[in-house]
Amino acid sequence: MVFDYDFLSQEFDGYVGSVFDDTFSVTVAGAGGSYTETVTTVNLVGVAASVPVNVPWDTAFQHTGWRTHRVDLRGLEGDLTITFSITDVGDSAFGSVALLDNIRFE
């Protein structure tokens, strides 16, 4: 499975390298088991790779820009359930979101 994403967070740049490491992950479950994979985190992206979001309602968000991620589905059988999740780590004050596009099975 391949998908494009843009990870946005209010934790860039002030909390990079801290315990406030919001995480974007994907879980795929099927008859052969399940698999969870971290797509990215605030700390993995870091300061240099995050850029400001130009939106009028919130100038605190920064983002990764569109990136592509591949998930190996080998070993998973039957119908699959795919779950995308954001984990807000260590606080409830600063949010993170992920935009998804172009999900495909190749």
mmCIF file of N, CA, C and O in Angstrom:
data_model
loop_
_atom_site.group_PDB
_atom_site.id
_atom_site.type_symbol
_atom_site.label_atom_id
_atom_site.label_comp_id
_atom_site.label_asym_id
_atom_site.label_seq_id
_atom_site.Cartn_x
_atom_site.Cartn_y
_atom_site.Cartn_z
ATOM 1 N N MET A 1 0.842 -1.158 0.000
ATOM 2 C CA MET A 1 0.000 0.000 0.000
ATOM 3 C C MET A 1 0.894 1.229 0.000
ATOM 4 O O MET A 1 1.917 1.261 0.672
ATOM 5 N N VAL A 2 0.473 2.209 -0.763
ATOM 6 C CA VAL A 2 1.221 3.457 -0.864
ATOM 7 C C VAL A 2 0.235 4.603 -0.651
ATOM 8 O O VAL A 2 -0.899 4.543 -1.133
ATOM 9 N N PHE A 3 0.651 5.630 0.076
ATOM 10 C CA PHE A 3 -0.201 6.802 0.246
ATOM 11 C C PHE A 3 0.662 8.046 0.387
ATOM 12 O O PHE A 3 1.836 7.982 0.742
ATOM 13 N N ASP A 4 0.059 9.167 0.076
ATOM 14 C CA ASP A 4 0.706 10.461 0.249
ATOM 15 C C ASP A 4 0.136 11.111 1.501
ATOM 16 O O ASP A 4 -1.046 10.942 1.818
ATOM 17 N N TYR A 5 0.974 11.841 2.228
ATOM 18 C CA TYR A 5 0.528 12.493 3.457
ATOM 19 C C TYR A 5 1.239 13.822 3.645
ATOM 20 O O TYR A 5 2.317 14.064 3.101
ATOM 21 N N ASP A 6 0.608 14.667 4.428
ATOM 22 C CA ASP A 6 1.217 15.909 4.907
ATOM 23 C C ASP A 6 0.947 15.940 6.403
ATOM 24 O O ASP A 6 -0.209 15.955 6.833
ATOM 25 N N PHE A 7 1.987 15.907 7.211
ATOM 26 C CA PHE A 7 1.877 15.886 8.672
ATOM 27 C C PHE A 7 2.007 17.305 9.186
ATOM 28 O O PHE A 7 3.008 17.975 8.928
ATOM 29 N N LEU A 8 0.994 17.782 9.905
ATOM 30 C CA LEU A 8 0.966 19.142 10.437
ATOM 31 C C LEU A 8 0.947 19.076 11.955
ATOM 32 O O LEU A 8 0.265 18.235 12.539
ATOM 33 N N SER A 9 1.696 19.990 12.587
ATOM 34 C CA SER A 9 1.713 20.009 14.043
ATOM 35 C C SER A 9 1.981 21.412 14.562
ATOM 36 O O SER A 9 2.700 22.191 13.932
ATOM 37 N N GLN A 10 1.409 21.694 15.726
ATOM 38 C CA GLN A 10 1.716 22.930 16.429
ATOM 39 C C GLN A 10 2.981 22.766 17.259
ATOM 40 O O GLN A 10 3.437 23.724 17.871
ATOM 41 N N GLU A 11 3.552 21.578 17.297
ATOM 42 C CA GLU A 11 4.747 21.331 18.105
ATOM 43 C C GLU A 11 6.056 21.639 17.371
ATOM 44 O O GLU A 11 7.105 21.669 17.998
ATOM 45 N N PHE A 12 5.998 21.824 16.054
ATOM 46 C CA PHE A 12 7.173 22.343 15.336
ATOM 47 C C PHE A 12 7.275 23.824 15.699
ATOM 48 O O PHE A 12 6.280 24.520 15.738
ATOM 49 N N ASP A 13 8.291 24.425 15.857
ATOM 50 C CA ASP A 13 9.654 23.973 16.028
ATOM 51 C C ASP A 13 10.029 23.945 17.514
ATOM 52 O O ASP A 13 11.062 23.374 17.868
ATOM 53 N N GLY A 14 9.197 24.528 18.342
ATOM 54 C CA GLY A 14 9.545 24.721 19.745
ATOM 55 C C GLY A 14 9.689 23.469 20.573
ATOM 56 O O GLY A 14 10.344 23.484 21.609
ATOM 57 N N TYR A 15 9.086 22.350 20.148
ATOM 58 C CA TYR A 15 9.124 21.139 20.959
ATOM 59 C C TYR A 15 9.870 19.991 20.289
ATOM 60 O O TYR A 15 9.840 18.863 20.781
ATOM 61 N N VAL A 16 10.548 20.255 19.192
ATOM 62 C CA VAL A 16 11.357 19.220 18.545
ATOM 63 C C VAL A 16 12.472 18.810 19.500
ATOM 64 O O VAL A 16 13.141 19.652 20.094
ATOM 65 N N GLY A 17 12.623 17.522 19.679
ATOM 66 C CA GLY A 17 13.645 16.997 20.586
ATOM 67 C C GLY A 17 13.149 16.825 22.012
ATOM 68 O O GLY A 17 13.902 16.405 22.882
ATOM 69 N N SER A 18 11.882 17.124 22.268
ATOM 70 C CA SER A 18 11.333 17.004 23.618
ATOM 71 C C SER A 18 10.494 15.734 23.734
ATOM 72 O O SER A 18 10.357 14.967 22.789
ATOM 73 N N VAL A 19 9.879 15.547 24.897
ATOM 74 C CA VAL A 19 8.990 14.407 25.110
ATOM 75 C C VAL A 19 7.653 14.608 24.410
ATOM 76 O O VAL A 19 6.882 13.665 24.271
ATOM 77 N N PHE A 20 7.359 15.814 23.957
ATOM 78 C CA PHE A 20 6.111 16.113 23.256
ATOM 79 C C PHE A 20 6.270 15.742 21.781
ATOM 80 O O PHE A 20 6.330 16.590 20.907
ATOM 81 N N ASP A 21 6.362 14.445 21.537
ATOM 82 C CA ASP A 21 6.687 13.917 20.211
ATOM 83 C C ASP A 21 5.447 13.291 19.578
ATOM 84 O O ASP A 21 5.303 12.066 19.548
ATOM 85 N N ASP A 22 4.523 14.122 19.070
ATOM 86 C CA ASP A 22 3.317 13.603 18.428
ATOM 87 C C ASP A 22 3.703 12.689 17.273
ATOM 88 O O ASP A 22 4.670 12.942 16.550
ATOM 89 N N THR A 23 2.916 11.619 17.104
ATOM 90 C CA THR A 23 3.251 10.549 16.174
ATOM 91 C C THR A 23 2.096 10.271 15.215
ATOM 92 O O THR A 23 0.946 10.249 15.628
ATOM 93 N N PHE A 24 2.427 10.057 13.943
ATOM 94 C CA PHE A 24 1.470 9.638 12.932
ATOM 95 C C PHE A 24 1.803 8.207 12.564
ATOM 96 O O PHE A 24 2.929 7.906 12.179
ATOM 97 N N SER A 25 0.840 7.267 12.725
ATOM 98 C CA SER A 25 1.070 5.856 12.418
ATOM 99 C C SER A 25 -0.052 5.266 11.591
ATOM 100 O O SER A 25 -1.125 5.837 11.484
ATOM 101 N N VAL A 26 0.251 4.097 11.043
ATOM 102 C CA VAL A 26 -0.738 3.330 10.282
ATOM 103 C C VAL A 26 -0.718 1.897 10.806
ATOM 104 O O VAL A 26 0.349 1.337 11.065
ATOM 105 N N THR A 27 -1.908 1.333 11.002
ATOM 106 C CA THR A 27 -2.056 -0.066 11.407
ATOM 107 C C THR A 27 -2.850 -0.788 10.330
ATOM 108 O O THR A 27 -3.886 -0.293 9.881
ATOM 109 N N VAL A 28 -2.356 -1.946 9.921
ATOM 110 C CA VAL A 28 -3.050 -2.783 8.946
ATOM 111 C C VAL A 28 -3.305 -4.124 9.626
ATOM 112 O O VAL A 28 -2.382 -4.748 10.149
ATOM 113 N N ALA A 29 -4.584 -4.549 9.628
ATOM 114 C CA ALA A 29 -4.949 -5.813 10.265
ATOM 115 C C ALA A 29 -5.681 -6.694 9.264
ATOM 116 O O ALA A 29 -6.518 -6.217 8.496
ATOM 117 N N GLY A 30 -5.350 -7.961 9.279
ATOM 118 C CA GLY A 30 -5.990 -8.946 8.405
ATOM 119 C C GLY A 30 -6.006 -10.302 9.073
ATOM 120 O O GLY A 30 -5.618 -10.442 10.237
ATOM 121 N N ALA A 31 -6.419 -11.321 8.324
ATOM 122 C CA ALA A 31 -6.524 -12.672 8.875
ATOM 123 C C ALA A 31 -5.165 -13.204 9.345
ATOM 124 O O ALA A 31 -5.098 -14.011 10.259
ATOM 125 N N GLY A 32 -4.086 -12.740 8.742
ATOM 126 C CA GLY A 32 -2.752 -13.208 9.100
ATOM 127 C C GLY A 32 -2.107 -12.431 10.228
ATOM 128 O O GLY A 32 -0.950 -12.649 10.554
ATOM 129 N N GLY A 33 -2.835 -11.509 10.860
ATOM 130 C CA GLY A 33 -2.270 -10.717 11.943
ATOM 131 C C GLY A 33 -2.403 -9.236 11.674
ATOM 132 O O GLY A 33 -3.105 -8.811 10.760
ATOM 133 N N SER A 34 -1.704 -8.448 12.471
ATOM 134 C CA SER A 34 -1.734 -7.000 12.284
ATOM 135 C C SER A 34 -0.325 -6.437 12.356
ATOM 136 O O SER A 34 0.592 -7.068 12.887
ATOM 137 N N TYR A 35 -0.191 -5.248 11.830
ATOM 138 C CA TYR A 35 1.111 -4.604 11.728
ATOM 139 C C TYR A 35 0.908 -3.104 11.939
ATOM 140 O O TYR A 35 0.049 -2.499 11.294
ATOM 141 N N THR A 36 1.660 -2.513 12.864
ATOM 142 C CA THR A 36 1.617 -1.072 13.094
ATOM 143 C C THR A 36 2.978 -0.484 12.751
ATOM 144 O O THR A 36 4.013 -1.034 13.132
ATOM 145 N N GLU A 37 2.937 0.611 12.036
ATOM 146 C CA GLU A 37 4.170 1.253 11.586
ATOM 147 C C GLU A 37 4.087 2.748 11.846
ATOM 148 O O GLU A 37 3.068 3.376 11.557
ATOM 149 N N THR A 38 5.146 3.321 12.397
ATOM 150 C CA THR A 38 5.231 4.774 12.558
ATOM 151 C C THR A 38 5.554 5.373 11.207
ATOM 152 O O THR A 38 6.545 4.992 10.572
ATOM 153 N N VAL A 39 4.721 6.300 10.770
ATOM 154 C CA VAL A 39 4.973 7.001 9.510
ATOM 155 C C VAL A 39 5.965 8.126 9.761
ATOM 156 O O VAL A 39 6.973 8.251 9.076
ATOM 157 N N THR A 40 5.687 8.956 10.766
ATOM 158 C CA THR A 40 6.602 10.028 11.137
ATOM 159 C C THR A 40 6.235 10.561 12.508
ATOM 160 O O THR A 40 5.171 10.256 13.040
ATOM 161 N N THR A 41 7.121 11.345 13.084
ATOM 162 C CA THR A 41 6.882 12.008 14.360
ATOM 163 C C THR A 41 7.447 13.419 14.286
ATOM 164 O O THR A 41 8.239 13.739 13.387
ATOM 165 N N VAL A 42 7.068 14.236 15.258
ATOM 166 C CA VAL A 42 7.608 15.597 15.324
ATOM 167 C C VAL A 42 9.138 15.545 15.416
ATOM 168 O O VAL A 42 9.837 16.257 14.700
ATOM 169 N N ASN A 43 9.672 14.669 16.269
ATOM 170 C CA ASN A 43 11.122 14.597 16.433
ATOM 171 C C ASN A 43 11.827 14.053 15.190
ATOM 172 O O ASN A 43 12.938 14.464 14.881
ATOM 173 N N LEU A 44 11.189 13.105 14.480
ATOM 174 C CA LEU A 44 11.802 12.583 13.254
ATOM 175 C C LEU A 44 11.884 13.654 12.166
ATOM 176 O O LEU A 44 12.859 13.725 11.422
ATOM 177 N N VAL A 45 10.846 14.472 12.060
ATOM 178 C CA VAL A 45 10.836 15.531 11.045
ATOM 179 C C VAL A 45 11.864 16.594 11.391
ATOM 180 O O VAL A 45 12.647 17.031 10.559
ATOM 181 N N GLY A 46 11.861 17.030 12.641
ATOM 182 C CA GLY A 46 12.835 18.013 13.099
ATOM 183 C C GLY A 46 12.527 19.426 12.648
ATOM 184 O O GLY A 46 11.524 19.697 11.989
ATOM 185 N N VAL A 47 13.379 20.321 13.026
ATOM 186 C CA VAL A 47 13.195 21.747 12.740
ATOM 187 C C VAL A 47 13.444 22.062 11.277
ATOM 188 O O VAL A 47 12.674 22.778 10.638
ATOM 189 N N ALA A 48 14.498 21.528 10.698
ATOM 190 C CA ALA A 48 14.895 21.900 9.344
ATOM 191 C C ALA A 48 13.883 21.476 8.289
ATOM 192 O O ALA A 48 13.734 22.146 7.270
ATOM 193 N N ALA A 49 13.163 20.379 8.527
ATOM 194 C CA ALA A 49 12.259 19.849 7.501
ATOM 195 C C ALA A 49 10.820 20.336 7.637
ATOM 196 O O ALA A 49 9.995 20.046 6.794
ATOM 197 N N SER A 50 10.506 21.075 8.686
ATOM 198 C CA SER A 50 9.140 21.581 8.843
ATOM 199 C C SER A 50 9.067 23.014 8.315
ATOM 200 O O SER A 50 10.006 23.785 8.453
ATOM 201 N N VAL A 51 7.946 23.329 7.694
ATOM 202 C CA VAL A 51 7.762 24.663 7.123
ATOM 203 C C VAL A 51 6.428 25.238 7.600
ATOM 204 O O VAL A 51 5.474 24.497 7.849
ATOM 205 N N PRO A 52 6.330 26.565 7.746
ATOM 206 C CA PRO A 52 5.087 27.172 8.220
ATOM 207 C C PRO A 52 3.926 26.901 7.269
ATOM 208 O O PRO A 52 4.094 26.814 6.063
ATOM 209 N N VAL A 53 2.745 26.750 7.858
ATOM 210 C CA VAL A 53 1.516 26.604 7.095
ATOM 211 C C VAL A 53 0.946 28.000 6.897
ATOM 212 O O VAL A 53 0.824 28.762 7.849
ATOM 213 N N ASN A 54 0.594 28.334 5.686
ATOM 214 C CA ASN A 54 0.065 29.656 5.393
ATOM 215 C C ASN A 54 -1.460 29.608 5.367
ATOM 216 O O ASN A 54 -2.071 29.493 4.318
ATOM 217 N N VAL A 55 -2.057 29.619 6.569
ATOM 218 C CA VAL A 55 -3.513 29.643 6.692
ATOM 219 C C VAL A 55 -3.897 30.788 7.622
ATOM 220 O O VAL A 55 -3.196 31.061 8.589
ATOM 221 N N PRO A 56 -4.989 31.469 7.350
ATOM 222 C CA PRO A 56 -5.335 32.640 8.150
ATOM 223 C C PRO A 56 -5.795 32.334 9.564
ATOM 224 O O PRO A 56 -5.704 33.176 10.443
ATOM 225 N N TRP A 57 -6.286 31.106 9.837
ATOM 226 C CA TRP A 57 -6.875 30.837 11.144
ATOM 227 C C TRP A 57 -5.872 30.375 12.185
ATOM 228 O O TRP A 57 -6.173 30.366 13.368
ATOM 229 N N ASP A 58 -4.678 29.952 11.812
ATOM 230 C CA ASP A 58 -3.721 29.468 12.800
ATOM 231 C C ASP A 58 -2.319 29.483 12.213
ATOM 232 O O ASP A 58 -1.982 28.653 11.385
ATOM 233 N N THR A 59 -1.513 30.407 12.668
ATOM 234 C CA THR A 59 -0.143 30.509 12.150
ATOM 235 C C THR A 59 0.837 29.661 12.952
ATOM 236 O O THR A 59 2.018 29.646 12.652
ATOM 237 N N ALA A 60 0.345 28.942 13.980
ATOM 238 C CA ALA A 60 1.244 28.135 14.810
ATOM 239 C C ALA A 60 1.588 26.796 14.173
ATOM 240 O O ALA A 60 2.571 26.180 14.538
ATOM 241 N N PHE A 61 0.778 26.320 13.219
ATOM 242 C CA PHE A 61 1.038 25.029 12.599
ATOM 243 C C PHE A 61 2.201 25.109 11.625
ATOM 244 O O PHE A 61 2.357 26.091 10.898
ATOM 245 N N GLN A 62 3.026 24.062 11.622
ATOM 246 C CA GLN A 62 4.016 23.860 10.574
ATOM 247 C C GLN A 62 3.753 22.469 10.019
ATOM 248 O O GLN A 62 3.030 21.674 10.619
ATOM 249 N N HIS A 63 4.340 22.166 8.868
ATOM 250 C CA HIS A 63 4.045 20.879 8.237
ATOM 251 C C HIS A 63 5.239 20.345 7.481
ATOM 252 O O HIS A 63 6.234 21.030 7.277
ATOM 253 N N THR A 64 5.092 19.086 7.044
ATOM 254 C CA THR A 64 6.183 18.418 6.326
ATOM 255 C C THR A 64 6.144 18.689 4.831
ATOM 256 O O THR A 64 7.131 18.483 4.149
ATOM 257 N N GLY A 65 4.978 19.122 4.316
ATOM 258 C CA GLY A 65 4.777 19.108 2.872
ATOM 259 C C GLY A 65 4.404 17.690 2.474
ATOM 260 O O GLY A 65 4.494 16.752 3.274
ATOM 261 N N TRP A 66 3.946 17.518 1.255
ATOM 262 C CA TRP A 66 3.477 16.207 0.815
ATOM 263 C C TRP A 66 4.645 15.240 0.661
ATOM 264 O O TRP A 66 5.651 15.567 0.021
ATOM 265 N N ARG A 67 4.489 14.062 1.264
ATOM 266 C CA ARG A 67 5.471 12.980 1.184
ATOM 267 C C ARG A 67 4.743 11.683 0.844
ATOM 268 O O ARG A 67 3.536 11.570 1.044
ATOM 269 N N THR A 68 5.486 10.697 0.381
ATOM 270 C CA THR A 68 4.914 9.392 0.032
ATOM 271 C C THR A 68 5.438 8.349 1.008
ATOM 272 O O THR A 68 6.622 8.359 1.365
ATOM 273 N N HIS A 69 4.545 7.442 1.430
ATOM 274 C CA HIS A 69 4.930 6.377 2.362
ATOM 275 C C HIS A 69 4.434 5.035 1.824
ATOM 276 O O HIS A 69 3.322 4.943 1.325
ATOM 277 N N ARG A 70 5.262 3.998 1.946
ATOM 278 C CA ARG A 70 4.910 2.646 1.513
ATOM 279 C C ARG A 70 4.802 1.729 2.724
ATOM 280 O O ARG A 70 5.628 1.797 3.628
ATOM 281 N N VAL A 71 3.794 0.856 2.708
ATOM 282 C CA VAL A 71 3.599 -0.147 3.754
ATOM 283 C C VAL A 71 3.612 -1.512 3.095
ATOM 284 O O VAL A 71 2.860 -1.751 2.146
ATOM 285 N N ASP A 72 4.463 -2.395 3.596
ATOM 286 C CA ASP A 72 4.560 -3.753 3.055
ATOM 287 C C ASP A 72 3.422 -4.595 3.623
ATOM 288 O O ASP A 72 3.331 -4.793 4.835
ATOM 289 N N LEU A 73 2.542 -5.094 2.766
ATOM 290 C CA LEU A 73 1.385 -5.880 3.194
ATOM 291 C C LEU A 73 1.618 -7.389 3.106
ATOM 292 O O LEU A 73 0.715 -8.166 3.394
ATOM 293 N N ARG A 74 2.816 -7.802 2.727
ATOM 294 C CA ARG A 74 3.093 -9.238 2.634
ATOM 295 C C ARG A 74 2.885 -9.899 3.990
ATOM 296 O O ARG A 74 3.261 -9.346 5.020
ATOM 297 N N GLY A 75 2.275 -11.065 3.997
ATOM 298 C CA GLY A 75 2.027 -11.795 5.231
ATOM 299 C C GLY A 75 0.648 -11.522 5.814
ATOM 300 O O GLY A 75 0.205 -12.238 6.701
ATOM 301 N N LEU A 76 -0.020 -10.483 5.335
ATOM 302 C CA LEU A 76 -1.378 -10.203 5.789
ATOM 303 C C LEU A 76 -2.343 -10.771 4.765
ATOM 304 O O LEU A 76 -2.178 -10.573 3.571
ATOM 305 N N GLU A 77 -3.362 -11.478 5.243
ATOM 306 C CA GLU A 77 -4.257 -12.189 4.335
ATOM 307 C C GLU A 77 -5.692 -11.705 4.487
ATOM 308 O O GLU A 77 -6.067 -11.149 5.512
ATOM 309 N N GLY A 78 -6.490 -11.977 3.460
ATOM 310 C CA GLY A 78 -7.919 -11.703 3.515
ATOM 311 C C GLY A 78 -8.241 -10.225 3.463
ATOM 312 O O GLY A 78 -7.439 -9.406 3.010
ATOM 313 N N ASP A 79 -9.434 -9.890 3.941
ATOM 314 C CA ASP A 79 -9.842 -8.483 4.002
ATOM 315 C C ASP A 79 -8.953 -7.751 4.993
ATOM 316 O O ASP A 79 -8.610 -8.288 6.059
ATOM 317 N N LEU A 80 -8.580 -6.539 4.665
ATOM 318 C CA LEU A 80 -7.702 -5.742 5.520
ATOM 319 C C LEU A 80 -8.450 -4.552 6.096
ATOM 320 O O LEU A 80 -9.274 -3.930 5.419
ATOM 321 N N THR A 81 -8.152 -4.240 7.335
ATOM 322 C CA THR A 81 -8.634 -3.022 7.967
ATOM 323 C C THR A 81 -7.435 -2.116 8.151
ATOM 324 O O THR A 81 -6.433 -2.511 8.756
ATOM 325 N N ILE A 82 -7.529 -0.902 7.628
ATOM 326 C CA ILE A 82 -6.424 0.052 7.689
ATOM 327 C C ILE A 82 -6.846 1.207 8.582
ATOM 328 O O ILE A 82 -7.900 1.810 8.371
ATOM 329 N N THR A 83 -6.038 1.490 9.594
ATOM 330 C CA THR A 83 -6.327 2.568 10.532
ATOM 331 C C THR A 83 -5.158 3.545 10.556
ATOM 332 O O THR A 83 -4.014 3.149 10.793
ATOM 333 N N PHE A 84 -5.439 4.802 10.305
ATOM 334 C CA PHE A 84 -4.450 5.865 10.424
ATOM 335 C C PHE A 84 -4.697 6.561 11.759
ATOM 336 O O PHE A 84 -5.855 6.819 12.111
ATOM 337 N N SER A 85 -3.642 6.869 12.501
ATOM 338 C CA SER A 85 -3.850 7.500 13.800
ATOM 339 C C SER A 85 -2.776 8.529 14.114
ATOM 340 O O SER A 85 -1.636 8.435 13.658
ATOM 341 N N ILE A 86 -3.194 9.508 14.893
ATOM 342 C CA ILE A 86 -2.295 10.518 15.442
ATOM 343 C C ILE A 86 -2.293 10.331 16.951
ATOM 344 O O ILE A 86 -3.350 10.234 17.573
ATOM 345 N N THR A 87 -1.125 10.251 17.546
ATOM 346 C CA THR A 87 -1.000 10.159 18.991
ATOM 347 C C THR A 87 -0.437 11.477 19.495
ATOM 348 O O THR A 87 0.658 11.875 19.098
ATOM 349 N N ASP A 88 -1.208 12.150 20.331
ATOM 350 C CA ASP A 88 -0.759 13.406 20.930
ATOM 351 C C ASP A 88 -0.037 13.054 22.222
ATOM 352 O O ASP A 88 -0.653 12.630 23.192
ATOM 353 N N VAL A 89 1.271 13.215 22.232
ATOM 354 C CA VAL A 89 2.099 12.730 23.325
ATOM 355 C C VAL A 89 2.431 13.856 24.305
ATOM 356 O O VAL A 89 2.997 14.875 23.924
ATOM 357 N N GLY A 90 2.058 13.659 25.553
ATOM 358 C CA GLY A 90 2.535 14.504 26.632
ATOM 359 C C GLY A 90 1.763 15.771 26.903
ATOM 360 O O GLY A 90 2.062 16.459 27.875
ATOM 361 N N ASP A 91 0.801 16.134 26.090
ATOM 362 C CA ASP A 91 0.063 17.360 26.334
ATOM 363 C C ASP A 91 -1.288 17.287 25.640
ATOM 364 O O ASP A 91 -1.538 16.405 24.842
ATOM 365 N N SER A 92 -2.134 18.238 25.967
ATOM 366 C CA SER A 92 -3.410 18.352 25.251
ATOM 367 C C SER A 92 -3.575 19.757 24.687
ATOM 368 O O SER A 92 -4.643 20.129 24.230
ATOM 369 N N ALA A 93 -2.500 20.531 24.711
ATOM 370 C CA ALA A 93 -2.574 21.930 24.299
ATOM 371 C C ALA A 93 -2.229 22.146 22.828
ATOM 372 O O ALA A 93 -2.755 23.047 22.195
ATOM 373 N N PHE A 94 -1.344 21.332 22.283
ATOM 374 C CA PHE A 94 -0.870 21.546 20.920
ATOM 375 C C PHE A 94 -1.241 20.339 20.063
ATOM 376 O O PHE A 94 -0.847 19.222 20.356
ATOM 377 N N GLY A 95 -1.968 20.582 18.987
ATOM 378 C CA GLY A 95 -2.482 19.507 18.163
ATOM 379 C C GLY A 95 -1.585 19.137 17.000
ATOM 380 O O GLY A 95 -0.689 19.883 16.606
ATOM 381 N N SER A 96 -1.853 17.964 16.452
ATOM 382 C CA SER A 96 -1.221 17.485 15.231
ATOM 383 C C SER A 96 -2.290 16.803 14.388
ATOM 384 O O SER A 96 -3.224 16.206 14.934
ATOM 385 N N VAL A 97 -2.145 16.879 13.072
ATOM 386 C CA VAL A 97 -3.066 16.225 12.148
ATOM 387 C C VAL A 97 -2.266 15.704 10.959
ATOM 388 O O VAL A 97 -1.141 16.122 10.721
ATOM 389 N N ALA A 98 -2.882 14.797 10.216
ATOM 390 C CA ALA A 98 -2.279 14.311 8.973
ATOM 391 C C ALA A 98 -3.335 14.401 7.872
ATOM 392 O O ALA A 98 -4.489 14.026 8.087
ATOM 393 N N LEU A 99 -2.940 14.910 6.736
ATOM 394 C CA LEU A 99 -3.779 14.906 5.558
ATOM 395 C C LEU A 99 -3.350 13.719 4.710
ATOM 396 O O LEU A 99 -2.153 13.463 4.551
ATOM 397 N N LEU A 100 -4.322 12.983 4.167
ATOM 398 C CA LEU A 100 -4.033 11.802 3.344
ATOM 399 C C LEU A 100 -4.564 12.029 1.942
ATOM 400 O O LEU A 100 -5.610 12.641 1.747
ATOM 401 N N ASP A 101 -3.847 11.465 0.963
ATOM 402 C CA ASP A 101 -4.278 11.559 -0.427
ATOM 403 C C ASP A 101 -3.669 10.397 -1.196
ATOM 404 O O ASP A 101 -2.650 9.822 -0.803
ATOM 405 N N ASN A 102 -4.317 10.052 -2.291
ATOM 406 C CA ASN A 102 -3.759 9.117 -3.249
ATOM 407 C C ASN A 102 -3.405 7.760 -2.641
ATOM 408 O O ASN A 102 -2.319 7.221 -2.890
ATOM 409 N N ILE A 103 -4.316 7.192 -1.846
ATOM 410 C CA ILE A 103 -4.087 5.861 -1.256
ATOM 411 C C ILE A 103 -4.257 4.823 -2.364
ATOM 412 O O ILE A 103 -5.242 4.835 -3.081
ATOM 413 N N ARG A 104 -3.274 3.940 -2.512
ATOM 414 C CA ARG A 104 -3.324 2.977 -3.601
ATOM 415 C C ARG A 104 -2.627 1.678 -3.195
ATOM 416 O O ARG A 104 -1.794 1.675 -2.298
ATOM 417 N N PHE A 105 -3.011 0.621 -3.873
ATOM 418 C CA PHE A 105 -2.422 -0.696 -3.625
ATOM 419 C C PHE A 105 -1.649 -1.083 -4.873
ATOM 420 O O PHE A 105 -2.226 -1.204 -5.948
ATOM 421 N N GLU A 106 -0.364 -1.246 -4.753
ATOM 422 C CA GLU A 106 0.503 -1.543 -5.889
ATOM 423 C C GLU A 106 1.211 -2.864 -5.668
ATOM 424 O O GLU A 106 1.440 -3.283 -4.567
#
